[in-house]
CSV table of C-alpha atoms in Angstrom, one decimal:
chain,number,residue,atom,x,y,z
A,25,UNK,CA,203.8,126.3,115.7
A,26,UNK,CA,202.6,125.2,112.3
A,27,UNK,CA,198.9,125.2,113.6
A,28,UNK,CA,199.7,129.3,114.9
A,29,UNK,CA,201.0,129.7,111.4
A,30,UNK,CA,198.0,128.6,109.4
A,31,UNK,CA,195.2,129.5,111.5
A,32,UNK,CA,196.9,133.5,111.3
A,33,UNK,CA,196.6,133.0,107.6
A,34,UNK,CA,193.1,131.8,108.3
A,35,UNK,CA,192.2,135.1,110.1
A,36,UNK,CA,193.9,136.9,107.5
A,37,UNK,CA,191.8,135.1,105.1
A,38,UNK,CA,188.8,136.3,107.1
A,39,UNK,CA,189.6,139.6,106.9
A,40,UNK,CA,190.2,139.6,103.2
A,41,UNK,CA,186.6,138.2,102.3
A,42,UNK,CA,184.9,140.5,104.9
A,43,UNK,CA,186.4,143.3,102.7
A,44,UNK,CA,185.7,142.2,99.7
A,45,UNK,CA,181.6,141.8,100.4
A,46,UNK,CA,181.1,138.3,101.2
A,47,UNK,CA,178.3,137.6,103.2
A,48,UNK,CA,179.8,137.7,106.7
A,49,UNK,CA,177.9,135.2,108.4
A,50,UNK,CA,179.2,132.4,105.7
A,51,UNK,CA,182.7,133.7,106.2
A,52,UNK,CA,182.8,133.6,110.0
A,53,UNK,CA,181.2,130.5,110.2
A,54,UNK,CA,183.6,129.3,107.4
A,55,UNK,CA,186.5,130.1,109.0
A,56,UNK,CA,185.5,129.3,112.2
A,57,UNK,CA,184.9,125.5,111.7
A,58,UNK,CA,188.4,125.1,109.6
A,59,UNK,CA,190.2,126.1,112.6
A,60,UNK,CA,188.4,124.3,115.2
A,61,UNK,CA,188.8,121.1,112.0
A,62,UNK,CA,192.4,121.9,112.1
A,63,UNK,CA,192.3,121.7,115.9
A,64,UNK,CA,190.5,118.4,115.9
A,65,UNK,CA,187.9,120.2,118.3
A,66,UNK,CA,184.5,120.4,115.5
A,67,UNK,CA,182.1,119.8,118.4
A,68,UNK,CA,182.6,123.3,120.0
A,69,UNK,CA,182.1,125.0,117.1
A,70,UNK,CA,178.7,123.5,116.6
A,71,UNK,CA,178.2,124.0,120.5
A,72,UNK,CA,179.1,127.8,120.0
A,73,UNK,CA,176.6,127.7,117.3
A,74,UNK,CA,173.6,125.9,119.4
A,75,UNK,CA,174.5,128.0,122.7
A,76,UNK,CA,174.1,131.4,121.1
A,77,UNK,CA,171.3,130.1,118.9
A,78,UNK,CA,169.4,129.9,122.0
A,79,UNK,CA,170.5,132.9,124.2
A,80,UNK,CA,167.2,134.2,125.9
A,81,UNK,CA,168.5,137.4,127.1
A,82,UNK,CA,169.8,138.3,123.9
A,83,UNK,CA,166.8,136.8,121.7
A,84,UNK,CA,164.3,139.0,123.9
A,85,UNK,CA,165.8,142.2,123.5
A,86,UNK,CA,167.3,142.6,119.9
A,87,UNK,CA,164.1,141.2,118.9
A,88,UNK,CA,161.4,143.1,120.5
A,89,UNK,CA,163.7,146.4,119.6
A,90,UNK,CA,163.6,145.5,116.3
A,91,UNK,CA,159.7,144.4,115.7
A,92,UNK,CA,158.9,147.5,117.6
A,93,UNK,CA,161.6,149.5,115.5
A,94,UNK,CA,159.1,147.9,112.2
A,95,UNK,CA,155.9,148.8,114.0
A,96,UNK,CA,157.0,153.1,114.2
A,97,UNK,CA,157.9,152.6,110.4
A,98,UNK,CA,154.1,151.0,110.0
A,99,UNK,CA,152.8,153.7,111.7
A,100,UNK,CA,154.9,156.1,110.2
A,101,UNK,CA,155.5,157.8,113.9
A,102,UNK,CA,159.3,157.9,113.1
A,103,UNK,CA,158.7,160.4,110.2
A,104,UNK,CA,156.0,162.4,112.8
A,105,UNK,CA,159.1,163.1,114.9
A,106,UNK,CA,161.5,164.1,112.2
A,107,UNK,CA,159.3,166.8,111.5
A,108,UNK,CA,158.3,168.2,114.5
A,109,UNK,CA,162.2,168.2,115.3
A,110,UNK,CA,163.3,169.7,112.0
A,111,UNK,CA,160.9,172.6,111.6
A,112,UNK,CA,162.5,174.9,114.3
A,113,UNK,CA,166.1,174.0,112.7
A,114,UNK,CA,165.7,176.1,109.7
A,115,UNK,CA,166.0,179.2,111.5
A,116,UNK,CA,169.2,177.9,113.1
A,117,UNK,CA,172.2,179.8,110.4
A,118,UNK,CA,175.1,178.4,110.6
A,119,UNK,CA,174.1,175.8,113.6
A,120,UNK,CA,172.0,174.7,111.6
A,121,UNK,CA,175.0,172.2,110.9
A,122,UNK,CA,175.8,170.8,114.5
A,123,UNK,CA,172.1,170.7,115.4
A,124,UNK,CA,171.6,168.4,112.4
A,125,UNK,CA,173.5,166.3,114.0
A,126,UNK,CA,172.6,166.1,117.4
A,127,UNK,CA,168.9,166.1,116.6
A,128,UNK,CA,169.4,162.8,114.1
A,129,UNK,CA,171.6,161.5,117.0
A,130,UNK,CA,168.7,161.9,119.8
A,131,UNK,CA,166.3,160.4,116.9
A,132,UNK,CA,168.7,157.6,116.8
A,133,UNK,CA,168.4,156.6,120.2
A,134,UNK,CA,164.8,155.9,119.5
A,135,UNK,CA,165.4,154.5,115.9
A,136,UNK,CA,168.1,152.4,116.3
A,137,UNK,CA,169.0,151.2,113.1
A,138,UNK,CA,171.6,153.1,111.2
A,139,UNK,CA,170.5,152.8,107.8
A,140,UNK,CA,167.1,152.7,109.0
A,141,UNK,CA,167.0,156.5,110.9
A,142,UNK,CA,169.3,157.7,108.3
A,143,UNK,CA,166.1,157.1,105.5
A,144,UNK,CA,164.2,158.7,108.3
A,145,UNK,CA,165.3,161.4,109.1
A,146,UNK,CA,167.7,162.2,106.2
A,147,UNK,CA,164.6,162.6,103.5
A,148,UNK,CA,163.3,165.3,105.9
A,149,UNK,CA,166.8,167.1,107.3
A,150,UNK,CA,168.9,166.7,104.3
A,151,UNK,CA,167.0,168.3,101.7
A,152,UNK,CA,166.4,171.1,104.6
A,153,UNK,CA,170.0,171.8,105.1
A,154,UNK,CA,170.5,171.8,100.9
A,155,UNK,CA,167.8,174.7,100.8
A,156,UNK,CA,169.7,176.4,103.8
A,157,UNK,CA,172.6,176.5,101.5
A,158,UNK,CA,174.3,174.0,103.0
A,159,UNK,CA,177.0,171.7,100.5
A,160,UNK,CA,175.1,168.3,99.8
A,161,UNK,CA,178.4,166.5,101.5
A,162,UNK,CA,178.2,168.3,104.9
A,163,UNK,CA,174.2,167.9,104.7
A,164,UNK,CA,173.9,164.1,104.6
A,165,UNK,CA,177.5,163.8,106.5
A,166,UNK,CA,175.4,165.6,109.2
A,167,UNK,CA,172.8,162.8,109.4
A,168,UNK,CA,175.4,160.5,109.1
A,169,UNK,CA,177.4,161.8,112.1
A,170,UNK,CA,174.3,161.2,114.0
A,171,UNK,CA,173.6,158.0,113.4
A,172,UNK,CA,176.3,156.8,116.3
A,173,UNK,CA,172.9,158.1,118.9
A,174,UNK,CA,172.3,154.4,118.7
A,175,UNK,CA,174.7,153.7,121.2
A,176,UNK,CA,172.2,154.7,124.0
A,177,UNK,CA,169.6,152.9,122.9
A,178,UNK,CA,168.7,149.4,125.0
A,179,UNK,CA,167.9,148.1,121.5
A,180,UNK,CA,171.5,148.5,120.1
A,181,UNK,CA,172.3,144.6,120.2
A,182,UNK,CA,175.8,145.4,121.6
A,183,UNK,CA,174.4,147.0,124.4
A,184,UNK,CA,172.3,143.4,125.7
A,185,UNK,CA,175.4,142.0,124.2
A,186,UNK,CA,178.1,143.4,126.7
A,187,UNK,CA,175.5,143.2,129.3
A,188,UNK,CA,175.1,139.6,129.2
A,189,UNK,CA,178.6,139.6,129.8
A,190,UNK,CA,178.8,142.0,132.3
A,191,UNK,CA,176.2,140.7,134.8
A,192,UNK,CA,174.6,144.2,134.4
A,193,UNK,CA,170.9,145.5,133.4
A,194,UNK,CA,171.0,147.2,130.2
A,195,UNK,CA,170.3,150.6,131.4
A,196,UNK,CA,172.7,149.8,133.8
A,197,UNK,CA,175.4,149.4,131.5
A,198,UNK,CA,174.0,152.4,128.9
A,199,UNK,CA,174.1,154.7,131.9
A,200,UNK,CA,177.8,153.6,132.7
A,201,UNK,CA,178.8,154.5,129.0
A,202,UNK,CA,176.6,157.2,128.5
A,203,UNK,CA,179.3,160.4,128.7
A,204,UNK,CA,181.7,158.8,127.1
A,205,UNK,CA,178.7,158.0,123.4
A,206,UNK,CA,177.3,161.5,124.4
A,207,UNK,CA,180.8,163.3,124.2
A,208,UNK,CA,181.5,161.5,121.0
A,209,UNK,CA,178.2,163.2,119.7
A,210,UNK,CA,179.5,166.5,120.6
A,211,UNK,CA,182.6,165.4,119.1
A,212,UNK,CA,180.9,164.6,115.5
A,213,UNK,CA,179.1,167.8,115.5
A,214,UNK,CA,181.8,170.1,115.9
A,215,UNK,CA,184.5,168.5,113.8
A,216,UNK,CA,181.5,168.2,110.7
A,217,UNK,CA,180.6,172.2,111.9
A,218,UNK,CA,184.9,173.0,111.9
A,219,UNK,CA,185.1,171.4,107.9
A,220,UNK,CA,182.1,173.5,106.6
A,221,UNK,CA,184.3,176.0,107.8
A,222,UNK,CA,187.5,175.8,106.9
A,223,UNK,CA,185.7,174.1,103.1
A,224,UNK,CA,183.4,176.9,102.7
A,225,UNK,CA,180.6,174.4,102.3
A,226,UNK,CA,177.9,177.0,104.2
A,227,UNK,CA,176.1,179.7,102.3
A,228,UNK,CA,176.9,177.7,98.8
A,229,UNK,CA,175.7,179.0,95.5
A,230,UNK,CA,174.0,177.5,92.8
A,231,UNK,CA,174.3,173.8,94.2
A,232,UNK,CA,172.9,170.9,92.4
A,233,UNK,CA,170.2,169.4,93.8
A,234,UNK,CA,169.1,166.1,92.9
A,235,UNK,CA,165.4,164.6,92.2
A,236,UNK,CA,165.5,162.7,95.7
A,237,UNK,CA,166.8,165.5,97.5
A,238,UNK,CA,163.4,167.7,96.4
A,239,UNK,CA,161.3,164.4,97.3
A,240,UNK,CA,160.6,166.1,100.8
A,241,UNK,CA,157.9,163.7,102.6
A,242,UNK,CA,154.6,165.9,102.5
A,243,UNK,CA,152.8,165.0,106.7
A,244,UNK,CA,151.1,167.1,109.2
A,245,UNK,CA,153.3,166.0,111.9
A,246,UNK,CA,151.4,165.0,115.2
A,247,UNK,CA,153.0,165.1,118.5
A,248,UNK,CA,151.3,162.5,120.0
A,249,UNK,CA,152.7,160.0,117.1
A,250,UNK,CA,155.9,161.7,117.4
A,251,UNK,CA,156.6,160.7,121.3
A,252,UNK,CA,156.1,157.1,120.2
A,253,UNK,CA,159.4,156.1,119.5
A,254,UNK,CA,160.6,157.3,123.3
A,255,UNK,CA,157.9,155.1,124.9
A,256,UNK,CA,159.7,152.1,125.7
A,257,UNK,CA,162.9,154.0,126.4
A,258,UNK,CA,161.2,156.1,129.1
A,259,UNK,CA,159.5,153.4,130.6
A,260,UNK,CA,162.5,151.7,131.0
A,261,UNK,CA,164.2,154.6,132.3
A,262,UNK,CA,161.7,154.6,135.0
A,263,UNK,CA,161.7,151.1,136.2
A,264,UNK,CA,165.4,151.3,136.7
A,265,UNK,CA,165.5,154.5,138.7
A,266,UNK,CA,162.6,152.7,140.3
A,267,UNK,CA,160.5,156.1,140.2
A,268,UNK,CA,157.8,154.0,140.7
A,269,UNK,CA,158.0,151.0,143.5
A,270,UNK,CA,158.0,147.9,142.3
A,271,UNK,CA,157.9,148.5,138.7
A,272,UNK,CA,160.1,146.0,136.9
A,273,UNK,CA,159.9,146.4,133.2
A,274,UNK,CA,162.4,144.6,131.4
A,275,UNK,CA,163.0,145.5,127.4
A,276,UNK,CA,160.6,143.1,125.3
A,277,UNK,CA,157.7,144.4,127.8
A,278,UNK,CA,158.8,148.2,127.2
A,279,UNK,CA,159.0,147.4,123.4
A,280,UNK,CA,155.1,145.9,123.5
A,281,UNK,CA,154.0,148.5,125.6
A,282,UNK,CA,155.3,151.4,123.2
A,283,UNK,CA,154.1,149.4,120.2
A,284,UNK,CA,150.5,149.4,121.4
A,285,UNK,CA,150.2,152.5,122.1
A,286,UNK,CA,151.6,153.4,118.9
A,287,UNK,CA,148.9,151.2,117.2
A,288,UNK,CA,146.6,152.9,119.8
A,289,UNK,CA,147.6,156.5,118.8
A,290,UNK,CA,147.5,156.2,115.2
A,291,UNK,CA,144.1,154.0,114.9
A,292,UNK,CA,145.7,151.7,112.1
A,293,UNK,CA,145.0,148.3,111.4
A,294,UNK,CA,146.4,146.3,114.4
A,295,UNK,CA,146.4,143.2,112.3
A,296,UNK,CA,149.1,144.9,110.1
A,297,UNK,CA,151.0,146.1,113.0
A,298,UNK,CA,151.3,142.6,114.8
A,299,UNK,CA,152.3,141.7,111.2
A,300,UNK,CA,155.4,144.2,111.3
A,301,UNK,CA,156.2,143.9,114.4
A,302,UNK,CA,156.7,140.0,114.6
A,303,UNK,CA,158.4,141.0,110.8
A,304,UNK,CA,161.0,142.5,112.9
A,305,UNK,CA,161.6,140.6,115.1
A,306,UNK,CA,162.4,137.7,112.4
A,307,UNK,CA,164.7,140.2,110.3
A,308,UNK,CA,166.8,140.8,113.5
A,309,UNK,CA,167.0,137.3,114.3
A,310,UNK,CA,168.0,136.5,110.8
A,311,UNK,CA,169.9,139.8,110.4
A,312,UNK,CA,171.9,140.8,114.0
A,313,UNK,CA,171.2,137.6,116.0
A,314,UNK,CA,172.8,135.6,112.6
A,315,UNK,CA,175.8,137.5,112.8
A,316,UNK,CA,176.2,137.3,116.8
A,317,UNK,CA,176.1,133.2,116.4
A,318,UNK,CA,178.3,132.9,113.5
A,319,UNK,CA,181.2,135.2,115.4
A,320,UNK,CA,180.7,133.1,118.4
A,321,UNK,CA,181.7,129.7,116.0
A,322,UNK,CA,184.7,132.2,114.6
A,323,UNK,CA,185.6,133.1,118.0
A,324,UNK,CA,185.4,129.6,119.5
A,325,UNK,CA,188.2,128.7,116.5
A,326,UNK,CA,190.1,131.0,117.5
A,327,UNK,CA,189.9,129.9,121.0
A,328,UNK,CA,190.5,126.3,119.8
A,329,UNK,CA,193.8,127.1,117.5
A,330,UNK,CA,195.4,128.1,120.6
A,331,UNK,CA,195.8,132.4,119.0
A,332,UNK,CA,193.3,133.6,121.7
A,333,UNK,CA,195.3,132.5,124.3
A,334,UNK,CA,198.7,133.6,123.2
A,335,UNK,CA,196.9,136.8,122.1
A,336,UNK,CA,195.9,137.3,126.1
A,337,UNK,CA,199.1,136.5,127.0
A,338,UNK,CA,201.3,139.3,125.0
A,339,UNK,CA,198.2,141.2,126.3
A,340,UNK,CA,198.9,140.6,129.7
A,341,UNK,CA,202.5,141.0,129.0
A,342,UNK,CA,201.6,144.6,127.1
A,343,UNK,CA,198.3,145.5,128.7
A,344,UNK,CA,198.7,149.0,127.3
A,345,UNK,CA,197.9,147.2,123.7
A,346,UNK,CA,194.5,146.2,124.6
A,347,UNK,CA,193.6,149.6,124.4
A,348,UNK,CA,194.7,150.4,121.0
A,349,UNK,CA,194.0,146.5,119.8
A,350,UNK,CA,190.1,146.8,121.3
A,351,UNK,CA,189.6,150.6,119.8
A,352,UNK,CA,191.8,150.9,116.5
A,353,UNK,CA,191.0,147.2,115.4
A,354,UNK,CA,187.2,147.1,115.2
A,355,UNK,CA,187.6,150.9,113.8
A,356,UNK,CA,189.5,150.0,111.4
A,357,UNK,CA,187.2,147.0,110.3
A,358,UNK,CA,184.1,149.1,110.4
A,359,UNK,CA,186.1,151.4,107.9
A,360,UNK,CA,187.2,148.2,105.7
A,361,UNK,CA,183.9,146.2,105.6
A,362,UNK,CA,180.9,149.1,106.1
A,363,UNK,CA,180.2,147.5,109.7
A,364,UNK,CA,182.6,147.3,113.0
A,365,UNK,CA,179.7,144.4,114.0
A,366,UNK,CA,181.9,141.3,113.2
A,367,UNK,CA,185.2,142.1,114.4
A,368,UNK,CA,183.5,143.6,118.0
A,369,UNK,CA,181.9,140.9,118.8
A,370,UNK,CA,184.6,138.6,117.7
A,371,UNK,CA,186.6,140.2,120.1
A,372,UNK,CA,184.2,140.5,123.1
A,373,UNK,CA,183.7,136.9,122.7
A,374,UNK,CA,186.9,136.0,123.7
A,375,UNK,CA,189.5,139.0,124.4
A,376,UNK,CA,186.8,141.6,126.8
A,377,UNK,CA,186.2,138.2,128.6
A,378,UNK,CA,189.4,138.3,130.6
A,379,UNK,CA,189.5,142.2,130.9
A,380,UNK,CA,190.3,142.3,134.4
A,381,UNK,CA,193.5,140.4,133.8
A,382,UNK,CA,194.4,143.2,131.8
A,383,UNK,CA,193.4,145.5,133.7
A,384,UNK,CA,190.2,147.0,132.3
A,385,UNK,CA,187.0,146.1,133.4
A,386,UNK,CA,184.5,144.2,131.4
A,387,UNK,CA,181.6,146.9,130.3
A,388,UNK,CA,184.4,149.6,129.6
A,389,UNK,CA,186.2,147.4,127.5
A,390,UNK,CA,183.2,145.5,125.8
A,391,UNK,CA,181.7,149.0,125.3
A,392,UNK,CA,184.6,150.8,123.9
A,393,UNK,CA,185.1,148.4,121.5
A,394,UNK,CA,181.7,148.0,120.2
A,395,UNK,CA,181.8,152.3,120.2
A,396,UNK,CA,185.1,152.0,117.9
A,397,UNK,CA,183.4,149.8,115.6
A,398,UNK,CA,180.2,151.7,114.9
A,399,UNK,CA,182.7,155.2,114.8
A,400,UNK,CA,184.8,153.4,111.5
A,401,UNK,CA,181.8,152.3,109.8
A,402,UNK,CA,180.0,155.9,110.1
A,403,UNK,CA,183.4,156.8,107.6
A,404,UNK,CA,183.2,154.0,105.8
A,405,UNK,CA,182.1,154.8,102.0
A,406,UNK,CA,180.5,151.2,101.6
A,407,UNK,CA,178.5,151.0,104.7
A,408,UNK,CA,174.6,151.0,104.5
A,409,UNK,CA,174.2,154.5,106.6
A,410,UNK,CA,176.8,156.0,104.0
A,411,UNK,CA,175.0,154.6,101.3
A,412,UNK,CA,171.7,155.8,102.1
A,413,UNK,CA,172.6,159.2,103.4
A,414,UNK,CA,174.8,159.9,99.7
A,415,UNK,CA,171.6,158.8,97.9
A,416,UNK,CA,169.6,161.2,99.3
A,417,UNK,CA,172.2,164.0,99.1
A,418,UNK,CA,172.7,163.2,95.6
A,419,UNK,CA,176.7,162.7,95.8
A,420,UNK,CA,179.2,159.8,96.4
A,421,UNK,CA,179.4,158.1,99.2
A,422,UNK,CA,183.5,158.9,99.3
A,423,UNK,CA,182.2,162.3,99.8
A,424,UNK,CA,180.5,161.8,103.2
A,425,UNK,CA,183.2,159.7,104.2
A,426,UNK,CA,185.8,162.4,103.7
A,427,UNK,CA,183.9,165.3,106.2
A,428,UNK,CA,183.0,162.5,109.0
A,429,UNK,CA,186.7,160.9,109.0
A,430,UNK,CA,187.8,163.9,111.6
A,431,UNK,CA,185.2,163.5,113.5
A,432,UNK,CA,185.2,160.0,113.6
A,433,UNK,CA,189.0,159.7,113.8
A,434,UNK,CA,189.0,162.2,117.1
A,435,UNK,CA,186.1,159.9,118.6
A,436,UNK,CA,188.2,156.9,118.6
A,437,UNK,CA,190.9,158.5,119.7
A,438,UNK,CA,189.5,160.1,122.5
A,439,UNK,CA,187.8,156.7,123.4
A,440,UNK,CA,190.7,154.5,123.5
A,441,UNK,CA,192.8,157.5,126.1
A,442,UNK,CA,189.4,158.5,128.0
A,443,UNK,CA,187.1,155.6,128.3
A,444,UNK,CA,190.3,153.0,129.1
């Protein structure tokens, strides 16, 4: 009982320092060796640690994603496609809005980084929708709103993540989520479209328009450059509808393949573009892979302090909370600390694990999980994505977070009720 007691204050603890900014690798590793300490069980933290360190599934795809994710910002084939799909959106009126949206959230797919696509494509769209008249909120909380695309993309590391778990091929699993992140998408886009509305934030007058919202990035988009980015995804899509026989492409070859021809295409140094690529690949290991490892030693306190298992248990007892404990938990997080990343794969460590016991299986609730956390930190006013998009829009973050919170609130909503 007293261990129960003091390792719920540890979690609480947790929580606390994630939302105050410290680094959350040190804190979930932290707190994770205190309660396996308390529970006189050290060695599996540092096994958590080692086993994770070394996950090949997991080290091949969020890695290759991510050099090949450096190698389109080398070439500068992520900005080609930005253009090429915001020129015909200027003629759009007041769907101008939802389009915004939808376009940054197919760009997303390709660019999976948050912070990363909304730099991309928010230098091109959001200045766009500010010349269309459009409030600076509702333009960079439309970029923002389509930064969730990411959840289709084989390089989202939650995506390999729940995979691994699930005995399932990534585009597998994507495909088994897919109407459930598309709605969603729909979902952001008509909420953001419904506040312009009802705010009058369409057809503004004399709006204020910062230095970095006139800093519109001057390229002769190229189509060829601009289909880069979809390489690897559609070669993937074709080795698993096995359009081709025997074609087995698996994600680092897809991301290789896309990244030469990219280098290919653009006829820029490919000693450069090795060096960004491989770049990448160390930043996610550092960056995404880091914080995968060091929830694994938090989770495996958890599991050691004896709170997992009494957690399954009332679970199993009140299966009907998993749903609202798996959606409204990480959302809330992602709102708190700027990313849902932590708390969703602290909890698909351990909880998504026995899923069928409470009646849910595995990829549904892995996925909806890892969906609710990337949904709070799209409304969260600290988050990178937020950060970037406000900068760029010339307004506070608190602003952006404001017009996405229907949308985002709705999403989660519908997730939890629809998806489990």
């Amino acid at each position: 009982m007293f261990l129960s007691i003091i390792s719920i204050a540890i979690v609480f603890l947790t929580i606390f320092l994630l939302i105050k900014q410290f680094e959350t690798r040190m804190v979930l590793i932290s707190s994770g060796l205190v309660l396996c300490l308390l529970s006189n069980d050290v060695e599996s933290a540092f096994k958590a640690f080692s086993n994770y360190m070394s996950s090949a599934n997991l080290i091949m795809a969020i890695c290759s994603s991510m050099g090949f994710a450096m190698v389109m910002k080398y070439t500068k084939c992520d900005l080609n496609l930005v253009q090429i799909l915001s020129k015909p959106l200027s003629k759009l009126g007041f769907f101008l809005i939802p389009m915004a949206v939808i376009v940054t959230y197919t760009i997303n797919i390709a660019i999976p980084s948050a912070a990363g696509c909304a730099a991309a494509v928010g230098a091109t769209l959001i200045p766009l929708l500010i010349s269309s008249r459009v409030h600076p909120a509702i333009a960079g909380s439309a970029v923002l709103c389509g930064t969730i695309g990411s959840l289709l993309s084989p390089g989202l590391s939650h995506n390999p993540f729940v995979a691994e778990m699930s005995h399932l091929n990534v585009v597998d699993l994507i495909i088994r989520h897919s109407p459930y992140s598309i709605t969603i998408g729909f979902i952001a886009a008509i909420s953001l479209a419904f506040i312009a509305y009802i705010r009058k934030e369409f057809n503004v007058n004399n709006i204020i328009k910062s230095e970095d919202t006139l800093d519109l990035i001057k390229i002769k988009p190229n189509v060829f450059y601009a289909i880069a980015p979809f390489v690897p995804l559609v070669i993937l899509v074709i080795a698993n509808l096995n359009i081709i026989n025997g074609l087995k492409v698996n994600v680092p070859t897809a991301m290789i393949i896309g990244s030469i021809y990219a280098m290919a295409i653009t006829r820029l140094n490919p000693n450069e573009g090795t060096k960004s690529f491989f770049k990448g690949m160390g930043d996610a290991y550092g960056g995404i892979l880091g914080i995968i490892i060091a929830a694994a030693v938090f989770s495996q306190g958890l599991k050691s302090s004896g709170l997992i298992e009494q957690f399954i248990c009332i679970l199993i007892n009140h299966p009907h909370l998993a749903r609202w404990g798996g959606t409204i938990g990480p959302f809330l997080m992602g709102i708190m600390t700027g990313s849902g990343d932590a708390a969703a794969y602290a909890f698909n460590s351990t909880v998504t694990l026995k899923a069928e016991l409470l009646g849910y299986q595995i990829p549904d609730l892995g996925m909806a999980v890892a969906i609710s956390g990337a949904l709070g930190r799209t409304m969260s006013p600290i988050a990178g994505s937020v950060i970037v998009c406000a900068g760029i829009a010339g307004i506070s973050p608190f602003e952006l977070a404001k017009r996405t919170s229907l949308g985002m609130f709705l999403s989660v909503l519908f997730i939890a009720t629809c998806m489990l």
